[in-house]
Coordinates of C-alpha atoms and ligand atoms in Angstrom, one line a residue:
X199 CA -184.5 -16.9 -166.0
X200 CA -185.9 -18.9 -163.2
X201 CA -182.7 -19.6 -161.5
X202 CA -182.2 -15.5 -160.2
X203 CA -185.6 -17.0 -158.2
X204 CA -185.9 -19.2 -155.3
X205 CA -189.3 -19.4 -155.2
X206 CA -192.2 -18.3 -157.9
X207 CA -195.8 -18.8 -156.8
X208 CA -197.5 -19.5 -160.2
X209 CA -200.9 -19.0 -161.3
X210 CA -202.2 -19.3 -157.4
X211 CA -205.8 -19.9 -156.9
X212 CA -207.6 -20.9 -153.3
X213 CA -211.3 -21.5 -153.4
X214 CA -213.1 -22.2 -150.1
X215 CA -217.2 -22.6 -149.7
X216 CA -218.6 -19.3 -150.9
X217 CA -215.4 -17.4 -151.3
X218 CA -212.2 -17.5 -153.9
X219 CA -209.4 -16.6 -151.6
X220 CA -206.7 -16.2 -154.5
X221 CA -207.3 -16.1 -157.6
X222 CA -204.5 -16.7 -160.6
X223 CA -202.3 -15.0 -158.4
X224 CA -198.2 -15.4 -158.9
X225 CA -195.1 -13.8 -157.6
X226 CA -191.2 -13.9 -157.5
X227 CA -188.9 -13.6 -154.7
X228 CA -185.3 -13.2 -155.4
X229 CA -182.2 -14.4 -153.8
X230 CA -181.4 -11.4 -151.1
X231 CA -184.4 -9.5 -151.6
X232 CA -186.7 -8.4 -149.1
X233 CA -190.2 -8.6 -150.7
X234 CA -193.0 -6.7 -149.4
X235 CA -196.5 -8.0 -149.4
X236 CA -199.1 -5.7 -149.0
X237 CA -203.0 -5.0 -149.1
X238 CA -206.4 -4.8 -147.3
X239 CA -207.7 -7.1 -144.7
X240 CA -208.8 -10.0 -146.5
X241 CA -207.1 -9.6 -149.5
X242 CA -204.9 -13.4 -149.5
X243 CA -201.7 -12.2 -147.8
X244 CA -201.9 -15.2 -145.1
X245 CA -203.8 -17.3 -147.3
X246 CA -200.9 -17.2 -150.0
X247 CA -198.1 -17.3 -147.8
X248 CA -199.5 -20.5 -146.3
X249 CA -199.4 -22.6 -149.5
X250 CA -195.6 -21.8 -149.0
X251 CA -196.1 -24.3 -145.9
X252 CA -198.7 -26.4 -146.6
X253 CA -200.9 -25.1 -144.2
X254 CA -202.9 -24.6 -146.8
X255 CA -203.1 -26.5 -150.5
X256 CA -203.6 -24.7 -153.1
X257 CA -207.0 -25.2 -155.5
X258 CA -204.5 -25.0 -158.3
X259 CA -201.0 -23.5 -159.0
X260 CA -198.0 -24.2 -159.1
X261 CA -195.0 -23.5 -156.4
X262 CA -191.7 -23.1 -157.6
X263 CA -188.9 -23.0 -155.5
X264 CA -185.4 -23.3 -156.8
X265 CA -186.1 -24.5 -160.1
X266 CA -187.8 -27.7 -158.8
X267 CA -192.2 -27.3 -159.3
X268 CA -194.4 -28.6 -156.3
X269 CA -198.3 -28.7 -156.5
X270 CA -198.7 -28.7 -153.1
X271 CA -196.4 -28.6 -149.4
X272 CA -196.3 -30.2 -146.2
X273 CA -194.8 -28.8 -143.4
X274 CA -191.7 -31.2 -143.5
X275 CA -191.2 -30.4 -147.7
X276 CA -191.4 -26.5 -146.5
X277 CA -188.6 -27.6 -143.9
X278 CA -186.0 -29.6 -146.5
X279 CA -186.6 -27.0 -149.1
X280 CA -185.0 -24.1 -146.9
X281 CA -188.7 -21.9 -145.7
X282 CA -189.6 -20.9 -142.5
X283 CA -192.5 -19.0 -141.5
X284 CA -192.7 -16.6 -138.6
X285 CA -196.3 -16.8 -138.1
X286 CA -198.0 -13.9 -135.7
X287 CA -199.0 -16.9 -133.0
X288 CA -196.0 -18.5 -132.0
X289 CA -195.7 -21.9 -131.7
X290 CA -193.3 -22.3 -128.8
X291 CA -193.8 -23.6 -125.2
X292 CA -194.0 -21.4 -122.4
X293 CA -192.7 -23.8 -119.5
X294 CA -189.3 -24.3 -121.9
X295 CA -186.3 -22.4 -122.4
X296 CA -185.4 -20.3 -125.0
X297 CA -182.4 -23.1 -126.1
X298 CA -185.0 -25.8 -125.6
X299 CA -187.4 -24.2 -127.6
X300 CA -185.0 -23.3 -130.6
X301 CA -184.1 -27.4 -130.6
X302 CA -188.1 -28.3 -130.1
X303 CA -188.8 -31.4 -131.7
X304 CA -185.0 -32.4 -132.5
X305 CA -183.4 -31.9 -129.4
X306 CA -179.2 -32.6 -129.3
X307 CA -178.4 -35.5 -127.6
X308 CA -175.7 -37.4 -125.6
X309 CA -176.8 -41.4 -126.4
X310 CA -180.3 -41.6 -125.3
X311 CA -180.2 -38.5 -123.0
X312 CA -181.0 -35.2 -124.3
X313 CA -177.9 -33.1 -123.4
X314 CA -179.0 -29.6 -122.0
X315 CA -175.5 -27.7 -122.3
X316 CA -174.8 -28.4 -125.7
X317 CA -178.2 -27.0 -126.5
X318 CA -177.6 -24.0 -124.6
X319 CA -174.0 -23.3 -126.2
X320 CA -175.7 -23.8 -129.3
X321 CA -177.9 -21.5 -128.7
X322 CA -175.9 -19.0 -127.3
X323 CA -173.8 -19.0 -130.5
X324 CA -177.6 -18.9 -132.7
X325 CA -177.8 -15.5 -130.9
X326 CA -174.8 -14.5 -131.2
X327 CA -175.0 -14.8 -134.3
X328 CA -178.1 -12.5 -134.9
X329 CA -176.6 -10.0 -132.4
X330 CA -179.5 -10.6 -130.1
X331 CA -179.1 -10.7 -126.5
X332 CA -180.9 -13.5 -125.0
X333 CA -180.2 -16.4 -122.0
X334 CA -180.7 -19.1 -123.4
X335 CA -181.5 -20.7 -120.0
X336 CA -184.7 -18.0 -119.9
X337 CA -188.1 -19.9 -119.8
X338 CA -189.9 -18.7 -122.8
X339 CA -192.8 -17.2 -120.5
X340 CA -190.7 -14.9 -119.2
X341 CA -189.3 -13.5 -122.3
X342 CA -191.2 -10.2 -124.2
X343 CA -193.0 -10.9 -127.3
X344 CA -190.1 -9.5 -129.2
X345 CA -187.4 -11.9 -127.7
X346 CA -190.4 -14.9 -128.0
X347 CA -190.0 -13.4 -131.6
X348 CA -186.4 -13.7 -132.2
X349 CA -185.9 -17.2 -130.8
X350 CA -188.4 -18.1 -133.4
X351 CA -186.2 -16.1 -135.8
X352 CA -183.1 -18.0 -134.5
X353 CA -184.9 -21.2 -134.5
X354 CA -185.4 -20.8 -138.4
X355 CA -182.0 -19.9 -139.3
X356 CA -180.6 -22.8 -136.8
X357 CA -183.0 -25.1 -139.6
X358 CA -181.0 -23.5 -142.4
X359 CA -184.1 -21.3 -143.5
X360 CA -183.2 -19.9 -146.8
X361 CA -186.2 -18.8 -147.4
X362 CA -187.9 -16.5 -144.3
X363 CA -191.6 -15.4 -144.4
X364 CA -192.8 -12.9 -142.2
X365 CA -196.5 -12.7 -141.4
X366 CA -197.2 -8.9 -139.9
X367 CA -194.4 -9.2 -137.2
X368 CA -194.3 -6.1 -136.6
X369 CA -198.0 -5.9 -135.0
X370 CA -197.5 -7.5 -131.7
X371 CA -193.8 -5.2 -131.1
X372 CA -193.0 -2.2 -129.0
X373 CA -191.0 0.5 -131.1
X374 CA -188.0 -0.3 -129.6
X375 CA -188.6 -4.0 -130.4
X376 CA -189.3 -3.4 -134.4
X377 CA -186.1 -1.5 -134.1
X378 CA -184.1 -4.4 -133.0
X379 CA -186.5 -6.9 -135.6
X380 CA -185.4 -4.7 -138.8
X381 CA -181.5 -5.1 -137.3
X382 CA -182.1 -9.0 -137.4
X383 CA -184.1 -8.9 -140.7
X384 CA -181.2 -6.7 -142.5
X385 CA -178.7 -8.8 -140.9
X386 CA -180.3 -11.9 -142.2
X387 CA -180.8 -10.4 -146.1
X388 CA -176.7 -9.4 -146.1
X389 CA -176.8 -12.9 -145.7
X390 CA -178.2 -13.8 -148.7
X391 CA -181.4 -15.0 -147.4
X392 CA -184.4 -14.1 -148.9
X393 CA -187.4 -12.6 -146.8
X394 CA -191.2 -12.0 -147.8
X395 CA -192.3 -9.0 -145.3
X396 CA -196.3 -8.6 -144.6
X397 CA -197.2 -5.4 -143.1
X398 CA -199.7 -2.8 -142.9
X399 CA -197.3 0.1 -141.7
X400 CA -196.6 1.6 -145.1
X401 CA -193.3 3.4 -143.5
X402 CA -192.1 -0.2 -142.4
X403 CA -192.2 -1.3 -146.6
X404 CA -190.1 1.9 -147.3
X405 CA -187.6 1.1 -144.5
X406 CA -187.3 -2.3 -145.3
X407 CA -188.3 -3.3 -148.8
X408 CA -186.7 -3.8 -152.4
X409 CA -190.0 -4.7 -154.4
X410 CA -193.6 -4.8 -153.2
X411 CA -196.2 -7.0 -154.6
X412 CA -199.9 -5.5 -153.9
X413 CA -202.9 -7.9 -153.8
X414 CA -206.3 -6.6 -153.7
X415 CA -209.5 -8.6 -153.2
X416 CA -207.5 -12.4 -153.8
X417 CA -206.2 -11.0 -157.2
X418 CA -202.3 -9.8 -158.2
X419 CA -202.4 -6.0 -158.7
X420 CA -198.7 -4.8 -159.0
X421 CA -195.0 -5.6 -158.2
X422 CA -193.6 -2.2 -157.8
X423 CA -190.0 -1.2 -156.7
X424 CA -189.7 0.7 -153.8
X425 CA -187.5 3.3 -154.8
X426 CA -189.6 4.1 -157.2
X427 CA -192.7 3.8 -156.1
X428 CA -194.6 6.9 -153.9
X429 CA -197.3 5.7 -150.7
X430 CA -200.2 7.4 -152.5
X431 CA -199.9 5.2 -155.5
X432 CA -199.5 2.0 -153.3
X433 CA -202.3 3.2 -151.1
X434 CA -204.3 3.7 -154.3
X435 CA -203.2 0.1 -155.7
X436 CA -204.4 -1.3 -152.3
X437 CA -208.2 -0.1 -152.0
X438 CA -208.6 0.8 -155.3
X439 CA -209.7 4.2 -154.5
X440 CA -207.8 7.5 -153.7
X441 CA -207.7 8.1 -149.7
X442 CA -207.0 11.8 -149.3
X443 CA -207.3 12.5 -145.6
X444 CA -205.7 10.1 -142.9
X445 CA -208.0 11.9 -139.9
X446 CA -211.3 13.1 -140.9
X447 CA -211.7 16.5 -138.9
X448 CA -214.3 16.5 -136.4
X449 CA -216.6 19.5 -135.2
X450 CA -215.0 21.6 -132.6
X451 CA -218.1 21.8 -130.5
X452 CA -219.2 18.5 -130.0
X453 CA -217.2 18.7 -126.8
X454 CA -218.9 19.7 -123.9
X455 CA -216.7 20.6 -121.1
X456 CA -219.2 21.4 -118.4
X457 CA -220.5 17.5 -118.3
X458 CA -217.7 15.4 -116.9
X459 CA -218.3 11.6 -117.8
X460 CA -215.4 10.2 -116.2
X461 CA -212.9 10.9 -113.3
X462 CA -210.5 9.6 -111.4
X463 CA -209.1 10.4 -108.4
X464 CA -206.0 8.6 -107.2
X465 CA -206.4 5.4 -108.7
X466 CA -204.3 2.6 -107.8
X467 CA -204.0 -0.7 -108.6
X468 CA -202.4 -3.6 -111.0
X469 CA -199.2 -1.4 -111.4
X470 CA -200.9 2.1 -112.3
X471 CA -199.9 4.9 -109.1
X472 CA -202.2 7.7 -108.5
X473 CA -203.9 8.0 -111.5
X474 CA -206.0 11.0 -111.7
X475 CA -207.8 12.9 -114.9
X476 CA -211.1 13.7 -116.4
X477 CA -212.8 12.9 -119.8
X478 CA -215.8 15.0 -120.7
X479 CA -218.7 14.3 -123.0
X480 CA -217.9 14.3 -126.2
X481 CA -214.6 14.2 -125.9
X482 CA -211.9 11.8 -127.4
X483 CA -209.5 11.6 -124.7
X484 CA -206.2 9.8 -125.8
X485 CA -203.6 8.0 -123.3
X486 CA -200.4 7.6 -124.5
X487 CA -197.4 6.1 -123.0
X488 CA -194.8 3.3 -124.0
X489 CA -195.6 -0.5 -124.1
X490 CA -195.6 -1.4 -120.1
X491 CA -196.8 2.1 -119.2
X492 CA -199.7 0.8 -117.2
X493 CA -202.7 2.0 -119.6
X494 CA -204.0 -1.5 -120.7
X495 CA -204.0 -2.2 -117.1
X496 CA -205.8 1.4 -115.9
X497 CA -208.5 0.3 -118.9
X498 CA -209.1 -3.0 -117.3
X499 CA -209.4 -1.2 -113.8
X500 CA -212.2 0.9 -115.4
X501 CA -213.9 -1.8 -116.9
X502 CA -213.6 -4.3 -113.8
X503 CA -211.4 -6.5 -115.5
X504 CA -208.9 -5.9 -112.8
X505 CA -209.0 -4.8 -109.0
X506 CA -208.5 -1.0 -107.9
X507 CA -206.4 -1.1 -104.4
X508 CA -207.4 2.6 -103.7
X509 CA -208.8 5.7 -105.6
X510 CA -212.4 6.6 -107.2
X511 CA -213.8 6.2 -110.3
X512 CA -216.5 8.3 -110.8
X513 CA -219.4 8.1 -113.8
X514 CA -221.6 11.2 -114.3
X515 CA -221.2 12.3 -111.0
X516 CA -221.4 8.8 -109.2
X517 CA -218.6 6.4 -107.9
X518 CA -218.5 3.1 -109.5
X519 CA -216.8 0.3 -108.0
X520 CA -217.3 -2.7 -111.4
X521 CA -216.9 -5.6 -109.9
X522 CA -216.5 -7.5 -113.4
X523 CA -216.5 -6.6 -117.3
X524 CA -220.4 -7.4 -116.7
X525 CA -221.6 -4.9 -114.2
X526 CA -219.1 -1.9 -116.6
X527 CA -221.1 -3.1 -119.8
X528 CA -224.1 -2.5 -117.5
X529 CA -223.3 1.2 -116.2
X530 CA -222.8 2.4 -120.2
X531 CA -219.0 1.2 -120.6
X532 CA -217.4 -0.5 -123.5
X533 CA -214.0 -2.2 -123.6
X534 CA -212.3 -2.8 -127.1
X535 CA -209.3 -4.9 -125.8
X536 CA -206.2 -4.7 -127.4
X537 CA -205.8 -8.4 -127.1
X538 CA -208.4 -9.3 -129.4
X539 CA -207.6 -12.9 -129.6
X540 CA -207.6 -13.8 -127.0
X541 CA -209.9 -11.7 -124.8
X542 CA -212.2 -11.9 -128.5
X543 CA -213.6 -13.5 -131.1
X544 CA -215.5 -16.9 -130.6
X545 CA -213.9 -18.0 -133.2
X546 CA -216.4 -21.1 -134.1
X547 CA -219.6 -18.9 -133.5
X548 CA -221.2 -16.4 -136.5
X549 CA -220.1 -13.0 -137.4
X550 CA -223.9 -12.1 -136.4
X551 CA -223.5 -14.0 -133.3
X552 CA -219.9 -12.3 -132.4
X553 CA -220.8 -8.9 -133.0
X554 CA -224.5 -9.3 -130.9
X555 CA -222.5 -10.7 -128.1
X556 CA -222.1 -7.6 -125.7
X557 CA -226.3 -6.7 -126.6
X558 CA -226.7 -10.1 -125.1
X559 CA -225.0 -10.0 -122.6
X560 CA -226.7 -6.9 -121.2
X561 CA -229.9 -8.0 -121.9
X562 CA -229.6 -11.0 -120.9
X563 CA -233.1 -11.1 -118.3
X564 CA -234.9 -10.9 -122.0
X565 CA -235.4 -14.9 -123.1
X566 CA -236.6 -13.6 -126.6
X567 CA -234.0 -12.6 -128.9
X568 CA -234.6 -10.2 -131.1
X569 CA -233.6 -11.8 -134.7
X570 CA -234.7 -9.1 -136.8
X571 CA -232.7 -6.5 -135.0
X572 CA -230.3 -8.7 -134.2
X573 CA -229.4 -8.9 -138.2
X574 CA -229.9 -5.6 -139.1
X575 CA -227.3 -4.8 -136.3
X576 CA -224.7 -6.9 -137.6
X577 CA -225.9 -6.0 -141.3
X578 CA -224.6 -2.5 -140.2
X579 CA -221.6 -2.9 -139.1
X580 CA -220.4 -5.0 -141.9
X581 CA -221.0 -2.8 -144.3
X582 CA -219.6 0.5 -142.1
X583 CA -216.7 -1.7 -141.2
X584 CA -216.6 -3.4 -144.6
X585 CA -216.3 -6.8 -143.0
X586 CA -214.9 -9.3 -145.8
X587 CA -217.7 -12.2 -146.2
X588 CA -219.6 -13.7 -147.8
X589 CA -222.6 -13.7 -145.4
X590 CA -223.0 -13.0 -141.9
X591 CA -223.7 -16.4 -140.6
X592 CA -220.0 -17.3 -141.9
X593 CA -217.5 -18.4 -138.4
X594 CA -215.3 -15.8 -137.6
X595 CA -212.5 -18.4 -137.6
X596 CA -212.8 -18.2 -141.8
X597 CA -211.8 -14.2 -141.7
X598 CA -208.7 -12.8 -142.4
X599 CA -206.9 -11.8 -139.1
X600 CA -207.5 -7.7 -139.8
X601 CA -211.2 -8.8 -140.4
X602 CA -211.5 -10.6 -137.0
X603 CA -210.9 -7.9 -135.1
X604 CA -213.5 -5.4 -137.0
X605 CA -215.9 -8.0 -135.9
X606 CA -214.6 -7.2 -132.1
X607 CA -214.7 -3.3 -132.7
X608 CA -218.2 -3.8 -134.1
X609 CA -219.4 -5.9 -130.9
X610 CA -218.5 -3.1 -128.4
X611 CA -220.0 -0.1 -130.8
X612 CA -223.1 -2.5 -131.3
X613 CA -223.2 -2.4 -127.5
X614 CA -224.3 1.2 -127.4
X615 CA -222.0 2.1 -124.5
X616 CA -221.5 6.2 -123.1
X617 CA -217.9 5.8 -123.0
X618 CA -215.7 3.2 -125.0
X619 CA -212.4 2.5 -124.1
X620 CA -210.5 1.7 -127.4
X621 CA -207.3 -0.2 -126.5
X622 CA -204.9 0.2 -129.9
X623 CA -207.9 0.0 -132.4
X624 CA -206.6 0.0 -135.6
X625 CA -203.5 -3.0 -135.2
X626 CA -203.5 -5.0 -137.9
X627 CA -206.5 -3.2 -139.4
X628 CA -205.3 -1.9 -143.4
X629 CA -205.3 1.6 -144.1
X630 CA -208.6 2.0 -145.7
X631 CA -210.5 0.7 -143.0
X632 CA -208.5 2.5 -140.5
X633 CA -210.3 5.5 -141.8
X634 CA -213.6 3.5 -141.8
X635 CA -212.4 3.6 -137.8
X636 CA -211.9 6.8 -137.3
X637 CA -214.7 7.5 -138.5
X638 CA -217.1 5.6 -136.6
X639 CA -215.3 7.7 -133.8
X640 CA -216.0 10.8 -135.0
X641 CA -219.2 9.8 -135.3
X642 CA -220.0 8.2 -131.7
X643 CA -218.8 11.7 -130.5
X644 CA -220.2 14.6 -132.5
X645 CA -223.6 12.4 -133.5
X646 CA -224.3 9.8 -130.6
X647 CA -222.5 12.3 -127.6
X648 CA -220.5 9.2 -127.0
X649 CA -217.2 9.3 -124.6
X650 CA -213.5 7.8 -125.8
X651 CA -210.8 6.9 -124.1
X652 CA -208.3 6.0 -126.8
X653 CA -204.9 3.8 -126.3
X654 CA -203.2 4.1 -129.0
X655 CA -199.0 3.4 -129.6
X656 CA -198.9 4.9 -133.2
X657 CA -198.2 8.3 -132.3
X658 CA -199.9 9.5 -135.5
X659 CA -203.2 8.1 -134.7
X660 CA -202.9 9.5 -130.9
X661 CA -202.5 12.9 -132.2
X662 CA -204.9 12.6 -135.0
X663 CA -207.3 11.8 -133.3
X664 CA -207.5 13.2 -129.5
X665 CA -208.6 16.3 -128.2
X666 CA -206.4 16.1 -125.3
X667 CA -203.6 13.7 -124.5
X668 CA -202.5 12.0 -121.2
X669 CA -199.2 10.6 -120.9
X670 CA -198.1 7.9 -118.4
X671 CA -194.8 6.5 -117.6
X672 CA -194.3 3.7 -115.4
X673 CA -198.3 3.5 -113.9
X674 CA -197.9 7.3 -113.8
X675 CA -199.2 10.3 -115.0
X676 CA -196.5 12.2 -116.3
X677 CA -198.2 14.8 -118.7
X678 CA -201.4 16.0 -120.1
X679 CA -201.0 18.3 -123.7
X680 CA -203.9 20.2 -124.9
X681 CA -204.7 20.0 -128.9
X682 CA -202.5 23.0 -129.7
X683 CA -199.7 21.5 -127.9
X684 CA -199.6 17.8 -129.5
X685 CA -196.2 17.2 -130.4
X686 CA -194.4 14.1 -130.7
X687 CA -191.0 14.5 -129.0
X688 CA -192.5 16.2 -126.0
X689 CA -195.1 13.4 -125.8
X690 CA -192.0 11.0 -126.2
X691 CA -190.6 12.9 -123.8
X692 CA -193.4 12.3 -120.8
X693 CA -193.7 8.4 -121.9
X694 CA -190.4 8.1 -121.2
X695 CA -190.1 10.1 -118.0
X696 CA -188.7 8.0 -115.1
X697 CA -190.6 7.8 -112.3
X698 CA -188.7 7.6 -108.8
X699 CA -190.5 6.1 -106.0
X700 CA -192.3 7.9 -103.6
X701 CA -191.9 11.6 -105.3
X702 CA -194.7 12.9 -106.8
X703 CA -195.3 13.7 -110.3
Ligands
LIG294 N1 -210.8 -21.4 -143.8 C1 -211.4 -20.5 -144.5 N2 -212.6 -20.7 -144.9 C2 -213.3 -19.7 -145.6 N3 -212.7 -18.6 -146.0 C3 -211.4 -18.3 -145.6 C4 -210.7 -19.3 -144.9 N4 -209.4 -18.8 -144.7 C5 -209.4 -17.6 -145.3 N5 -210.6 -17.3 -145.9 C6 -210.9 -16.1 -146.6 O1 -209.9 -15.8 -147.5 C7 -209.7 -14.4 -147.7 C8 -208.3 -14.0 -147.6 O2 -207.9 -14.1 -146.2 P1 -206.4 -13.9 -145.7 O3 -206.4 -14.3 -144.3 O4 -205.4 -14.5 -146.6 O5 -206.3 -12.3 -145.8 P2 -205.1 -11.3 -145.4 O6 -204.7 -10.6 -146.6 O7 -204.0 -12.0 -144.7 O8 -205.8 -10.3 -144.4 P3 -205.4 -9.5 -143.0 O9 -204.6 -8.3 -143.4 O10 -206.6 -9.2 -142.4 O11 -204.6 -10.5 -142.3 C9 -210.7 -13.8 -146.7 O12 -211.8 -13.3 -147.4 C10 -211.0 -14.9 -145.7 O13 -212.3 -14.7 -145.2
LIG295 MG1 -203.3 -12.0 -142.7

C-alpha cells in the first residue's frame, strides 16, 4: 500500500507553550497528485508543512516518505529525499542574478573559479524547461515577485525536487502571474512530481486540485476529492459552521452624499497623473485597477507616506498637505498597508502591544498609558477578528501568517480614524474571517459614520463591497461605475485601458 505514496505524515502532533499546533494529524500524497491543503488561519497548514523540512520537529509523528520512516528532518535530509518548499518569503538575494541565485550555495565551477556562463546556460535551459521566460543574467531585484517566484520554482526542480510544497503562492501574485504559476505547476505534475498546494482561494483548489485535505483548529477533518466535492461542504468542513452570505448587505442610507470627506483635485506624484475623485461620508469607496495601477502608491500619497508633486487633497473641506504617516493618523486617517510584513507587525512585541500601537502613537503627549483600556481594546478585537491565541500578551511572531495581519487590521480600526484606507484587506485572511472583515466595514460605515477607501484586486470583494468604484490604469483614472453599473468585464476593461501620454482621460 504505502508504495502508491511518497510521503505520509503519520499521527502528527506539534505542541508549543500554551498551544497544540497539530494534533494526531496524518495525510497522504500521491505520486502525480496535486494535493490541496486547506483551512482557517491558524489551523497547522505552515506548521505541518514545515515538519516536511525540518523547520519545525515534530512533538511526535512519524514522516514517511518513500517507504523509508523519519522522526524528524533537517533541511539537508529534506534536500536528499527529493522536497522542496516554496515558502511565501523567498530566500534569494537581491544583488544576484536569477542563474546565480538558482545555483546559490553550490555554484558550477571551472577549478577553483566559479564559472558564470555555464551557470547561465544552465539556467537558461532550467527555464526553458518550465516554459518560463526569464534572463538569466537579470539581478533578482529587478525581477516581479512572480518571476522571483519561478526561479525559486526552477531552483527546486534543478535540486531534483520530487516532492514540491507550495505555501499560499498564490497570495503575493498578480492575475496574470497565477496564470502563468498554475502553467508551471501543471507542467511540473505531467511530470510526475507530486505538489502539496496551500491556498485560501477556494476557486484556485477547483482549478488545480485532485484531493483536498481540510484541517480545522490543528486537527485532520477530511480528505475529500475534488470532483466530487462542492465549495459549501469544504467551506463548512473548514469553520465548522455554514457561511451563507459572502457580503453582508449594508443599509442604503448610511451614505451621506452632501458631506464630502475626501477630495482630490489633480493629484500627482510617485507615478499616479491627475488623480481627481470624491469619497463621501459613509461611503465605501473602492479603487480598482491592475497590480502596478498606481493605487498603493495614491494611498501612500494620502497618508503621507509618499510626496505629492502637484494637486490637493482636501479633508472635510480643508487642504491637507501630511507630511508623514504621523501627522495623517493625526488629522483622522488610517492606513491598512497591503504590505503587512513589512510595513507591520512588530513581530517580537504583544498582540496587546501591536494592535495599541497607532492609539499610541497619537497620543503620544500622554506619559500614562492607559492599561485597562488598553486590554479591553485589544480584548475586542480578538474576539471580533477571532484572533487565534492563547492570550493576548502572546508575540505576534507565534501567529499563523493570516492571524498576523488581523492583528494589523485591528491596529488601524483600534485607531478610531474618519477614513481608513484598506489596501487588499482580506490576502491571506480564510474565508470565515473574511466575513468577520467585511463586517467590521459595514459596521465603521452605517454605525461609526466612518469613510473607506478600499483597494482590493479580487474583483468579487471590489464589487461586493463598494458603493462606487474608481478604476485606474497606469496612475490614471480611467473610470468610475456607480452600484448599478458594477460589472466585471467593463471594470476589466478601464484597468486595462492604455493610457497615452499627454492626452487626457
Ligand atoms: N513558534 C510558535 N510558537 C507558538 N505558537 C505557534 C508558533 N508557530 C505557530 N504557532 C501556532 O500554531 C498554530 C498553527 O499555525 P500555522 O501557522 O500552522 O497556521 P496556518 O494554518 O498556516 O494559518 P494561516 O492560514 O494563517 O497561514 C497557530 O495557532 C499559531 O499561533
Ligand atoms: Mg500559514
Amino acid at each position: 500500500m504505502s508504495e502508491e505514496y511518497v510521503l505520509q505524515l503519520q499521527h502528527i502532533r506539534k505542541e508549543y507553550p500554551g498551544v497544540v499546533a497539530l494534533k494526531d494529524v496524518s495525510l497522504e500524497l500521491k505520486k502525480g497528485e496535486i494535493l490541496a491543503l486547506i483551512g482557517e488561519n491558524g489551523a497547522g497548514k505552515s506548521t505541518l508543512i514545515k515538519t516536511c523540512s525540518g523547520a519545525v520537529i515534530p512533538t511526535s509523528g512519524k514522516i514517511v516518505i518513500n517507504g523509508n520512516e523519519h522522526t524528524s528532518m533537517t533541511p539537508q535530509l529534506a534536500a536528499e529525499n527529493g522536497i522542496a518548499i516554496i515558502y511565501q518569503e523567498f530566500n534569494n538575494v537581491a544583488e544576484l542574478s536569477a542563474a546565480e541565485n538558482l545555483f546559490l550555495g553550490r555554484p558550477i565551477k571551472k577549478g577553483f573559479i566559479i564559472d558564470k556562463a555555464a551557470m547561465e546556460r544552465e539556467a537558461e535551459k532550467a527555464f526553458e524547461h518550465l516554459h518560463i521566460k526569464i534572463n538569466p543574467k537579470s539581478l533578482m531585484k529587478n525581477l516581479t515577485v512572480g518571476y522571483q517566484q519561478m526561479v525559486e520554482i526552477a531552483k527546486a526542480i534543478q535540486q531534483d525536487a520530487q516532492i514540491l510544497i507550495m505555501d499560499e503562492p498564490s497570495a503575493p501574485l498578480t492575475s496574470t502571474e497565477v496564470e502563468n504559476m498554475f502553467e508551471v505547476v501543471k507542467h511540473l505534475q505531467k511530470e510526475g512530481i507530486s505538489i502539496i498546494y496551500i491556498s485560501h482561494r477556494l476557486e484556485e483548489i477547483y482549478r488545480l486540485s485532485d484531493r483536498i485535505v481540510v484541517l480545522r483548529d490543528g486537527e485532520y477533518v477530511k480528505t475529500l476529492i475534488t470532483k466530487e466535492s462542492h465549495v459549501e461542504e469544504l467551506i463548512h468542513l473548514m469553520v465548522g459552521r455554514e457561511l451563507t452570505e459572502t457580503y453582508p448587505a449594508r443599509k442604503k442610507d448610511c451614505i451621506d452624499k452632501g458631506k464630502v470627506v475626501l477630495e482630490l483635485q489633480d493629484v500627482c506624484g510617485n507615478g499616479d497623473e491627475n488623480i481627481s475623485f470624491q469619497i463621501h461620508k459613509g461611503e465605501i469607496l473602492g479603487l480598482g485597477g491592475l497590480v502596478g495601477a498606481g493605487r498603493t502608491e495614491l494611498a501612500h500619497l494620502i497618508f503621507g507616506a509618499a510626496k505629492k508633486k502637484s494637486g490637493r487633497i482636501i479633508l472635510n473641506g480643508k487642504e491637507i498637505n501630511p507630511g508623514n504617516p504621523r501627522e495623517a493618523i493625526d488629522l483622522g486617517i488610517a492606513l491598512v498597508p497591503e504590505d503587512r510584513k513589512r510595513h507591520g507587525a512588530m513581530l517580537g512585541v504583544s498582540i496587546k502591544n501591536n494592535i495599541n500601537m497607532a492609539v499610541y502613537e497619537r497620543n503620544s503627549t500622554m506619559s500614562v498609558i492607559d492599561t485597562r483600556k488598553e486590554k479591553a481594546v485589544a480584548k475586542k478585537y480578538k474576539e471580533e477578528l477571532a484572533i487565534k491565541a492563547p492570550n493576548l500578551e502572546q508575540p505576534v511572531k507565534n501567529l499563523s501568517g493570516g492571524n498576523q495581519q488581523k492583528v494589523i487590521l485591528a491596529r488601524w480600526l483600534a485607531a478610531n480614524s474618519e477614513l481608513v484606507i484598506f489596501d487588499e484587506p482580506t490576502r491571506g485572511i480564510d474565508v470565515g474571517a473574511k466575513y468577520q472583515i467585511y463586517k467590521l466595514m459595514n459596521h465603521l460605515v452605517e454605525k461609526e459614520g466612518k469613510t473607506i477607501l478600499l483597494i482590493s484586486s479580487e474583483m468579487e470583494e471590489l464589487m461586493g463591497m463598494s458603493d462606487r468604484i474608481v478604476v485606474l490604469s497606469e496612475g490614471h483614472v480611467t473610470g468610475e461605475l456607480e452600484k448599478y453599473d458594477f460589472n466585471q468585464d467593463t471594470i476589466m476593461a478601464f484597468a486595462s485601458a492604455a493610457v497615452r501620454e499627454g492626452e487626457p482621460v
